[in-house]
mmCIF file of C-alpha atoms and ligand atoms in Angstrom:
data_model
loop_
_atom_site.group_PDB
_atom_site.id
_atom_site.type_symbol
_atom_site.label_atom_id
_atom_site.label_comp_id
_atom_site.label_asym_id
_atom_site.label_seq_id
_atom_site.Cartn_x
_atom_site.Cartn_y
_atom_site.Cartn_z
ATOM 1 C CA MET C 1 -5.593 -12.362 -23.230
ATOM 2 C CA SER C 2 -7.900 -11.982 -20.433
ATOM 3 C CA LYS C 3 -6.371 -11.439 -16.363
ATOM 4 C CA GLU C 4 -5.857 -14.484 -14.630
ATOM 5 C CA GLN C 5 -8.417 -14.547 -11.721
ATOM 6 C CA GLU C 6 -6.843 -13.351 -8.629
ATOM 7 C CA LYS C 7 -7.188 -14.784 -4.972
ATOM 8 C CA PHE C 8 -8.093 -13.914 -1.880
ATOM 9 C CA VAL C 9 -8.733 -15.141 1.489
ATOM 10 C CA ILE C 10 -9.829 -14.889 5.061
ATOM 11 C CA PHE C 11 -6.658 -16.733 8.218
ATOM 12 C CA GLY C 12 -8.092 -17.838 11.153
ATOM 13 C CA ASN C 13 -8.542 -20.493 13.375
ATOM 14 C CA PRO C 14 -11.850 -21.367 13.435
ATOM 15 C CA VAL C 15 -12.584 -19.511 10.291
ATOM 16 C CA ALA C 16 -15.061 -22.079 9.420
ATOM 17 C CA HIS C 17 -18.415 -19.712 10.411
ATOM 18 C CA SER C 18 -16.583 -16.591 8.795
ATOM 19 C CA LYS C 19 -18.769 -14.962 6.479
ATOM 20 C CA SER C 20 -16.234 -12.401 4.619
ATOM 21 C CA PRO C 21 -16.311 -15.047 1.529
ATOM 22 C CA GLN C 22 -19.936 -14.735 1.196
ATOM 23 C CA MET C 23 -19.871 -10.838 1.970
ATOM 24 C CA GLN C 24 -16.497 -10.490 -0.231
ATOM 25 C CA ASN C 25 -17.925 -12.554 -3.640
ATOM 26 C CA ALA C 26 -21.310 -11.130 -3.393
ATOM 27 C CA GLY C 27 -18.731 -7.970 -3.917
ATOM 28 C CA PHE C 28 -16.953 -8.859 -6.919
ATOM 29 C CA GLU C 29 -20.025 -10.308 -8.726
ATOM 30 C CA SER C 30 -21.501 -7.209 -8.378
ATOM 31 C CA LEU C 31 -18.263 -5.485 -9.759
ATOM 32 C CA ASP C 32 -17.799 -8.374 -12.406
ATOM 33 C CA TYR C 33 -14.469 -8.552 -11.096
ATOM 34 C CA ASN C 34 -12.552 -11.152 -11.595
ATOM 35 C CA GLY C 35 -11.603 -12.840 -8.236
ATOM 36 C CA ILE C 36 -12.375 -15.287 -5.676
ATOM 37 C CA TYR C 37 -12.265 -15.432 -1.797
ATOM 38 C CA GLU C 38 -11.893 -18.218 0.296
ATOM 39 C CA LYS C 39 -11.605 -19.169 4.159
ATOM 40 C CA HIS C 40 -7.930 -20.823 5.526
ATOM 41 C CA GLN C 41 -7.551 -22.315 8.935
ATOM 42 C CA LEU C 42 -4.165 -21.108 9.741
ATOM 43 C CA LEU C 43 -3.099 -23.310 12.856
ATOM 44 C CA ASP C 44 0.591 -20.985 12.915
ATOM 45 C CA GLY C 45 -0.004 -17.152 12.902
ATOM 46 C CA ASN C 46 4.265 -16.660 12.891
ATOM 47 C CA THR C 47 3.662 -18.466 9.103
ATOM 48 C CA ILE C 48 0.998 -15.881 7.770
ATOM 49 C CA LYS C 49 3.034 -13.916 5.962
ATOM 50 C CA GLU C 50 4.939 -17.336 3.897
ATOM 51 C CA THR C 51 1.494 -18.658 3.260
ATOM 52 C CA PHE C 52 -0.089 -15.534 1.927
ATOM 53 C CA LEU C 53 3.051 -15.628 -0.455
ATOM 54 C CA GLN C 54 3.353 -18.731 -1.273
ATOM 55 C CA ASN C 55 -0.641 -19.365 -2.347
ATOM 56 C CA ASN C 56 -0.151 -16.319 -4.829
ATOM 57 C CA TYR C 57 -2.617 -14.484 -2.906
ATOM 58 C CA GLU C 58 -3.584 -10.972 -3.866
ATOM 59 C CA GLY C 59 -5.186 -9.635 -0.646
ATOM 60 C CA ALA C 60 -6.346 -11.261 2.476
ATOM 61 C CA ASN C 61 -8.588 -10.518 5.648
ATOM 62 C CA ILE C 62 -7.074 -11.525 8.868
ATOM 63 C CA THR C 63 -9.235 -13.071 12.064
ATOM 64 C CA VAL C 64 -8.621 -14.038 15.324
ATOM 65 C CA PRO C 65 -6.704 -15.190 16.820
ATOM 66 C CA HIS C 66 -3.800 -13.788 14.437
ATOM 67 C CA LYS C 67 -4.460 -10.382 13.687
ATOM 68 C CA GLU C 68 -1.069 -9.317 15.761
ATOM 69 C CA PHE C 69 0.710 -12.109 14.423
ATOM 70 C CA ALA C 70 -0.148 -10.565 10.853
ATOM 71 C CA TYR C 71 1.066 -6.958 11.859
ATOM 72 C CA LYS C 72 4.592 -8.249 13.098
ATOM 73 C CA ASN C 73 4.445 -10.647 10.023
ATOM 74 C CA ALA C 74 3.921 -7.376 7.533
ATOM 75 C CA ASP C 75 6.707 -6.092 5.283
ATOM 76 C CA GLU C 76 4.819 -2.318 5.504
ATOM 77 C CA VAL C 77 1.598 -1.144 7.891
ATOM 78 C CA ARG C 78 0.123 1.608 7.384
ATOM 79 C CA GLY C 79 -2.046 4.115 8.777
ATOM 80 C CA LEU C 80 -3.811 3.910 11.982
ATOM 81 C CA ALA C 81 -2.572 -0.140 12.341
ATOM 82 C CA GLN C 82 0.756 1.294 13.337
ATOM 83 C CA ARG C 83 -0.584 2.060 16.725
ATOM 84 C CA ILE C 84 -3.149 0.134 16.736
ATOM 85 C CA LYS C 85 -0.392 -3.100 16.267
ATOM 86 C CA ALA C 86 -3.072 -5.465 14.733
ATOM 87 C CA VAL C 87 -4.256 -5.994 11.258
ATOM 88 C CA ASN C 88 -7.004 -7.692 9.558
ATOM 89 C CA THR C 89 -6.016 -7.025 5.965
ATOM 90 C CA TYR C 90 -2.990 -7.597 3.978
ATOM 91 C CA ILE C 91 -2.442 -6.481 -0.071
ATOM 92 C CA ASN C 92 0.512 -7.965 -2.215
ATOM 93 C CA GLU C 93 1.741 -5.108 -3.723
ATOM 94 C CA ASN C 94 4.463 -6.570 -6.142
ATOM 95 C CA GLY C 95 5.422 -9.231 -3.739
ATOM 96 C CA LYS C 96 5.635 -7.057 0.040
ATOM 97 C CA VAL C 97 2.850 -7.294 2.413
ATOM 98 C CA ILE C 98 1.282 -4.241 3.362
ATOM 99 C CA ALA C 99 -1.306 -4.647 5.994
ATOM 100 C CA TYR C 100 -4.002 -2.342 7.301
ATOM 101 C CA ASN C 101 -6.568 -2.138 10.066
ATOM 102 C CA THR C 102 -10.449 -1.773 8.273
ATOM 103 C CA ASP C 103 -11.796 -2.299 11.855
ATOM 104 C CA ALA C 104 -11.187 1.549 12.976
ATOM 105 C CA PRO C 105 -12.547 2.599 10.090
ATOM 106 C CA GLY C 106 -15.189 0.445 9.869
ATOM 107 C CA PHE C 107 -16.868 1.090 13.280
ATOM 108 C CA LEU C 108 -16.494 4.762 12.877
ATOM 109 C CA LYS C 109 -18.406 4.796 9.759
ATOM 110 C CA ALA C 110 -20.947 2.418 11.533
ATOM 111 C CA ILE C 111 -21.787 5.085 14.415
ATOM 112 C CA GLU C 112 -22.173 7.831 11.762
ATOM 113 C CA SER C 113 -25.657 6.683 11.909
ATOM 114 C CA PHE C 114 -26.141 8.409 15.402
ATOM 115 C CA GLY C 115 -25.251 11.544 14.519
ATOM 116 C CA LYS C 116 -22.689 13.363 16.222
ATOM 117 C CA VAL C 117 -21.063 11.826 19.046
ATOM 118 C CA LYS C 118 -19.024 13.497 21.847
ATOM 119 C CA SER C 119 -18.080 10.770 24.654
ATOM 120 C CA VAL C 120 -17.644 7.391 24.595
ATOM 121 C CA LEU C 121 -17.630 4.662 27.352
ATOM 122 C CA LEU C 122 -16.264 1.772 25.554
ATOM 123 C CA LEU C 123 -16.730 -1.519 27.846
ATOM 124 C CA GLY C 124 -13.836 -4.028 27.148
ATOM 125 C CA ALA C 125 -10.269 -3.813 26.458
ATOM 126 C CA GLY C 126 -9.245 -6.917 23.685
ATOM 127 C CA GLY C 127 -7.891 -6.199 20.305
ATOM 128 C CA THR C 128 -11.329 -4.689 19.264
ATOM 129 C CA ALA C 129 -11.366 -2.175 22.024
ATOM 130 C CA LYS C 130 -7.809 -0.802 20.903
ATOM 131 C CA ALA C 131 -9.323 -0.230 16.818
ATOM 132 C CA ILE C 132 -12.437 1.710 18.110
ATOM 133 C CA ALA C 133 -10.190 3.296 21.136
ATOM 134 C CA LEU C 134 -7.598 5.149 19.016
ATOM 135 C CA ALA C 135 -10.214 5.331 16.226
ATOM 136 C CA LEU C 136 -12.467 7.551 18.395
ATOM 137 C CA GLN C 137 -9.531 9.255 19.967
ATOM 138 C CA GLU C 138 -8.097 10.186 16.009
ATOM 139 C CA ASN C 139 -11.593 11.504 15.391
ATOM 140 C CA ASN C 140 -11.900 13.755 18.816
ATOM 141 C CA ILE C 141 -13.988 11.895 20.174
ATOM 142 C CA GLU C 142 -13.583 11.415 23.789
ATOM 143 C CA VAL C 143 -13.224 8.328 24.975
ATOM 144 C CA THR C 144 -12.824 6.448 28.010
ATOM 145 C CA VAL C 145 -12.451 2.233 28.634
ATOM 146 C CA LEU C 146 -14.204 0.379 30.961
ATOM 147 C CA ASN C 147 -13.114 -3.574 31.421
ATOM 148 C CA ARG C 148 -13.402 -6.378 33.790
ATOM 149 C CA SER C 149 -9.526 -6.837 34.837
ATOM 150 C CA GLU C 150 -6.647 -4.682 35.392
ATOM 151 C CA GLY C 151 -4.183 -6.539 33.062
ATOM 152 C CA LYS C 152 -5.156 -5.385 29.129
ATOM 153 C CA LEU C 153 -5.132 -1.485 30.619
ATOM 154 C CA GLU C 154 -1.710 -1.009 29.525
ATOM 155 C CA PHE C 155 -1.975 -0.237 26.290
ATOM 156 C CA PHE C 156 -4.781 2.605 26.511
ATOM 157 C CA LYS C 157 -2.403 4.227 29.585
ATOM 158 C CA ASN C 158 0.069 4.450 27.108
ATOM 159 C CA GLU C 159 -2.232 6.011 24.504
ATOM 160 C CA GLY C 160 -3.397 8.670 26.809
ATOM 161 C CA ILE C 161 -6.670 7.252 27.250
ATOM 162 C CA ASN C 162 -8.552 6.975 30.361
ATOM 163 C CA CYS C 163 -8.882 3.767 31.235
ATOM 164 C CA TYR C 164 -10.692 2.287 34.360
ATOM 165 C CA SER C 165 -11.238 -1.620 35.894
ATOM 166 C CA TRP C 166 -14.322 -2.036 37.476
ATOM 167 C CA GLU C 167 -12.540 -1.819 40.627
ATOM 168 C CA ASP C 168 -11.980 1.573 40.060
ATOM 169 C CA PHE C 169 -14.460 3.003 37.862
ATOM 170 C CA GLU C 170 -17.467 3.554 40.296
ATOM 171 C CA LYS C 171 -15.724 5.392 42.563
ATOM 172 C CA GLU C 172 -13.472 7.664 40.143
ATOM 173 C CA VAL C 173 -15.964 8.158 37.360
ATOM 174 C CA LYS C 174 -19.438 7.608 38.829
ATOM 175 C CA GLU C 175 -20.832 10.654 37.586
ATOM 176 C CA LYS C 176 -19.468 11.300 34.549
ATOM 177 C CA GLU C 177 -22.081 11.502 31.789
ATOM 178 C CA PHE C 178 -21.579 9.434 28.210
ATOM 179 C CA ASP C 179 -23.738 9.963 24.818
ATOM 180 C CA LEU C 180 -22.467 6.505 23.501
ATOM 181 C CA ILE C 181 -22.221 3.080 25.337
ATOM 182 C CA VAL C 182 -20.173 0.538 23.521
ATOM 183 C CA ASN C 183 -19.754 -3.010 24.356
ATOM 184 C CA SER C 184 -16.742 -4.641 22.672
ATOM 185 C CA THR C 185 -16.328 -7.326 25.157
ATOM 186 C CA SER C 186 -17.417 -11.163 24.204
ATOM 187 C CA ALA C 187 -20.263 -10.690 26.943
ATOM 188 C CA GLY C 188 -23.190 -11.850 25.213
ATOM 189 C CA LEU C 189 -21.726 -13.396 22.144
ATOM 190 C CA LYS C 190 -22.496 -16.992 23.220
ATOM 191 C CA ASP C 191 -23.694 -16.637 26.228
ATOM 192 C CA GLU C 192 -26.632 -13.980 28.367
ATOM 193 C CA TYR C 193 -24.013 -11.815 30.410
ATOM 194 C CA LEU C 194 -24.046 -8.242 30.789
ATOM 195 C CA PRO C 195 -20.238 -6.842 30.234
ATOM 196 C CA CYS C 196 -21.014 -5.122 33.527
ATOM 197 C CA ASP C 197 -22.770 -4.661 36.119
ATOM 198 C CA LYS C 198 -26.385 -4.228 35.774
ATOM 199 C CA GLU C 199 -27.100 -0.967 38.343
ATOM 200 C CA LEU C 200 -23.831 0.803 36.894
ATOM 201 C CA LEU C 201 -25.202 -0.010 33.078
ATOM 202 C CA GLN C 202 -28.835 1.091 34.571
ATOM 203 C CA THR C 203 -27.152 4.555 35.470
ATOM 204 C CA LEU C 204 -25.018 5.081 32.731
ATOM 205 C CA PHE C 205 -28.072 4.929 30.345
ATOM 206 C CA LYS C 206 -30.294 7.572 32.058
ATOM 207 C CA SER C 207 -27.929 10.257 30.463
ATOM 208 C CA ALA C 208 -26.841 8.273 27.317
ATOM 209 C CA LYS C 209 -28.569 8.537 24.022
ATOM 210 C CA TYR C 210 -26.604 5.132 21.857
ATOM 211 C CA ALA C 211 -25.455 1.712 22.574
ATOM 212 C CA PHE C 212 -23.789 -0.232 20.303
ATOM 213 C CA ASP C 213 -22.359 -3.635 20.498
ATOM 214 C CA CYS C 214 -19.711 -5.267 18.068
ATOM 215 C CA VAL C 215 -21.902 -8.578 18.433
ATOM 216 C CA TYR C 216 -23.616 -8.988 15.300
ATOM 217 C CA GLY C 217 -26.970 -10.666 14.188
ATOM 218 C CA LYS C 218 -28.265 -10.568 17.699
ATOM 219 C CA ILE C 219 -30.010 -8.180 20.395
ATOM 220 C CA THR C 220 -27.618 -9.286 23.239
ATOM 221 C CA PRO C 221 -28.643 -8.355 26.968
ATOM 222 C CA PHE C 222 -26.786 -5.148 26.974
ATOM 223 C CA LEU C 223 -28.945 -3.918 23.909
ATOM 224 C CA ALA C 224 -31.533 -5.327 25.298
ATOM 225 C CA LEU C 225 -31.181 -3.094 28.297
ATOM 226 C CA ALA C 226 -30.342 -0.046 26.326
ATOM 227 C CA LYS C 227 -33.689 -0.429 24.379
ATOM 228 C CA GLU C 228 -35.382 -0.757 27.785
ATOM 229 C CA ASN C 229 -33.950 2.402 29.139
ATOM 230 C CA GLY C 230 -34.868 4.383 25.903
ATOM 231 C CA LEU C 231 -31.657 4.012 23.947
ATOM 232 C CA GLU C 232 -31.043 4.296 20.326
ATOM 233 C CA ILE C 233 -29.414 1.088 20.143
ATOM 234 C CA LYS C 234 -27.222 -0.579 17.097
ATOM 235 C CA ASP C 235 -25.660 -4.208 16.605
ATOM 236 C CA GLY C 236 -22.098 -4.848 14.955
ATOM 237 C CA GLU C 237 -23.429 -5.572 11.204
ATOM 238 C CA ASP C 238 -22.603 -2.430 9.784
ATOM 239 C CA MET C 239 -19.294 -2.855 11.680
ATOM 240 C CA LEU C 240 -18.724 -5.982 9.541
ATOM 241 C CA LEU C 241 -20.374 -5.255 6.356
ATOM 242 C CA TYR C 242 -17.661 -1.556 6.831
ATOM 243 C CA GLN C 243 -14.771 -3.141 7.365
ATOM 244 C CA GLY C 244 -15.323 -5.378 4.517
ATOM 245 C CA VAL C 245 -15.687 -3.196 2.017
ATOM 246 C CA LEU C 246 -12.712 -1.118 3.183
ATOM 247 C CA ALA C 247 -10.609 -4.247 3.060
ATOM 248 C CA PHE C 248 -12.519 -4.611 -0.515
ATOM 249 C CA GLU C 249 -11.546 -1.520 -1.654
ATOM 250 C CA TYR C 250 -8.020 -1.993 -1.020
ATOM 251 C CA PHE C 251 -8.318 -5.434 -2.996
ATOM 252 C CA THR C 252 -9.608 -3.911 -5.663
ATOM 253 C CA LYS C 253 -7.956 -0.433 -5.746
ATOM 254 C CA GLN C 254 -10.980 1.162 -6.304
ATOM 255 C CA LYS C 255 -13.800 3.366 -4.167
ATOM 256 C CA VAL C 256 -16.992 1.453 -4.413
ATOM 257 C CA ASP C 257 -20.380 2.964 -4.491
ATOM 258 C CA GLU C 258 -23.520 1.879 -2.344
ATOM 259 C CA LYS C 259 -24.987 -0.652 -4.453
ATOM 260 C CA VAL C 260 -21.616 -2.779 -4.449
ATOM 261 C CA SER C 261 -21.626 -2.038 -0.273
ATOM 262 C CA GLU C 262 -25.607 -3.783 -0.436
ATOM 263 C CA ALA C 263 -24.466 -6.520 -2.586
ATOM 264 C CA MET C 264 -21.805 -7.288 -0.362
ATOM 265 C CA ARG C 265 -24.799 -6.590 2.558
ATOM 266 C CA LYS C 266 -26.755 -9.149 1.336
ATOM 267 C CA GLY C 267 -23.687 -11.339 0.949
ATOM 268 C CA LEU C 268 -23.281 -11.418 4.433
ATOM 269 C CA LYS C 269 -27.186 -11.673 5.637
ATOM 270 C CA LYS C 270 -27.224 -15.073 2.954
ATOM 271 C CA GLU C 271 -27.980 -18.378 5.283
HETATM 272 P P1 LIG B 301 -10.769 -10.571 22.654
HETATM 273 O O1 LIG B 301 -10.485 -11.829 23.279
HETATM 274 O O2 LIG B 301 -9.520 -9.669 22.816
HETATM 275 O O3 LIG B 301 -11.526 -9.438 24.284
HETATM 276 C C1 LIG B 301 -12.382 -9.448 25.112
HETATM 277 C C2 LIG B 301 -12.890 -8.874 25.876
HETATM 278 O O4 LIG B 301 -13.981 -8.634 26.584
HETATM 279 C C3 LIG B 301 -12.004 -8.450 27.076
HETATM 280 O O5 LIG B 301 -11.929 -7.050 27.559
HETATM 281 C C4 LIG B 301 -12.829 -9.340 28.841
HETATM 282 O O6 LIG B 301 -12.357 -8.907 29.520
HETATM 283 C C5 LIG B 301 -13.894 -9.120 28.193
HETATM 284 N N1 LIG B 301 -14.925 -10.022 28.577
HETATM 285 C C6 LIG B 301 -15.026 -11.425 28.267
HETATM 286 N N2 LIG B 301 -16.335 -11.796 28.598
HETATM 287 C C7 LIG B 301 -16.491 -11.411 29.502
HETATM 288 C C8 LIG B 301 -17.662 -11.190 30.468
HETATM 289 N N3 LIG B 301 -18.371 -12.089 30.905
HETATM 290 N N4 LIG B 301 -18.139 -9.973 31.150
HETATM 291 C C9 LIG B 301 -16.992 -8.854 31.072
HETATM 292 N N5 LIG B 301 -16.450 -8.547 30.522
HETATM 293 C C10 LIG B 301 -15.775 -9.717 29.488
HETATM 294 O O7 LIG B 301 -11.866 -9.984 21.658
HETATM 295 P P2 LIG B 301 -12.314 -9.140 20.671
HETATM 296 O O8 LIG B 301 -11.330 -7.289 21.115
HETATM 297 O O9 LIG B 301 -11.432 -9.424 19.416
HETATM 298 O O10 LIG B 301 -13.354 -9.311 20.415
HETATM 299 C C11 LIG B 301 -14.956 -8.816 21.327
HETATM 300 C C12 LIG B 301 -15.825 -8.455 20.471
HETATM 301 O O11 LIG B 301 -16.366 -8.021 19.361
HETATM 302 C C13 LIG B 301 -16.573 -9.981 20.153
HETATM 303 O O12 LIG B 301 -17.767 -10.441 20.375
HETATM 304 C C14 LIG B 301 -16.294 -10.578 19.005
HETATM 305 O O13 LIG B 301 -17.513 -10.887 17.902
HETATM 306 C C15 LIG B 301 -16.916 -9.097 18.533
HETATM 307 N N6 LIG B 301 -16.397 -8.127 16.781
HETATM 308 C C16 LIG B 301 -17.025 -7.796 16.160
HETATM 309 C C17 LIG B 301 -16.717 -7.368 15.062
HETATM 310 C C18 LIG B 301 -17.798 -6.630 14.003
HETATM 311 O O14 LIG B 301 -17.076 -6.246 12.797
HETATM 312 N N7 LIG B 301 -18.894 -6.744 14.086
HETATM 313 C C19 LIG B 301 -15.180 -7.571 14.698
HETATM 314 C C20 LIG B 301 -14.362 -8.112 15.726
HETATM 315 C C21 LIG B 301 -14.747 -8.195 17.194
HETATM 316 P P3 LIG B 301 -10.724 -9.428 30.626
HETATM 317 O O15 LIG B 301 -9.693 -8.408 29.932
HETATM 318 O O16 LIG B 301 -11.023 -9.024 31.901
HETATM 319 O O17 LIG B 301 -10.596 -10.881 30.231
#
């Protein structure tokens, strides 16, 4: 008797815009894996575990605003996610909900194309910044966080990461040089803002080599300015792809090759 089709899902609110189903389903198709991946708009993050189990999902991705709820509700959290305190992947292991964060290794894989990076200035201090900062720290890459406001810096201070608000930064580290500047703020996502002061960025770009923006599928004002200043630039497509590929490997319990990840990339880019 053939095995029943396995169900997978992305939880978010809103979730209609998510490209994860087309990416994950392209992976299943390329591997001839009997799985189906759907969207689920989840209103109350506190119900995430029961919703996951009651619907017999084998695996899930979790997006805004539920990553912290998903962390708190899991039966077991594995890997760096224990420190990030937010997860984007659930796996059903014999009725137990196991949680991972694949945004962090997805980011590291995405910046591999830049070659060796020694020091990073990370703009923003939201959920994505937490994953990126800890991933860099774990890989012995020096990381400094710069955020518009003070409020979200506590997490980074507690993890021993250098962090500043716009107010303190200029006087403390204006002279410092970074190889890579990362925009993990939402500036540029739906607007045309830079993630920090233009003059400051131009000074930083003089000594930097690379610029990465977590925003996917567009040249943000941040990337445009970096390019103008001669930096090698990259948007968030690879990060989105690799977090998805790593989740896919947990879902299907196997390592996948380039053929599958390229099929997933094609799926992601389908209109
Ligand atoms: P959060 O809402 O958790 O954090 C947003 C951060 O952006 C805060 O630090 C906030 O600063 C800062 N910010 C917002 N607007 C501005 C502005 N105009 N100028 C300067 N700083 C600003 O968001 P996330 O961390 O979840 O997501 C951040 C970005 O990363 C989004 O654009 C998202 O689309 C993208 N992303 C991409 C992924 C990928 O795979 N490619 C994966 C996940 C996210 P303050 O504290 O002062 O409010």
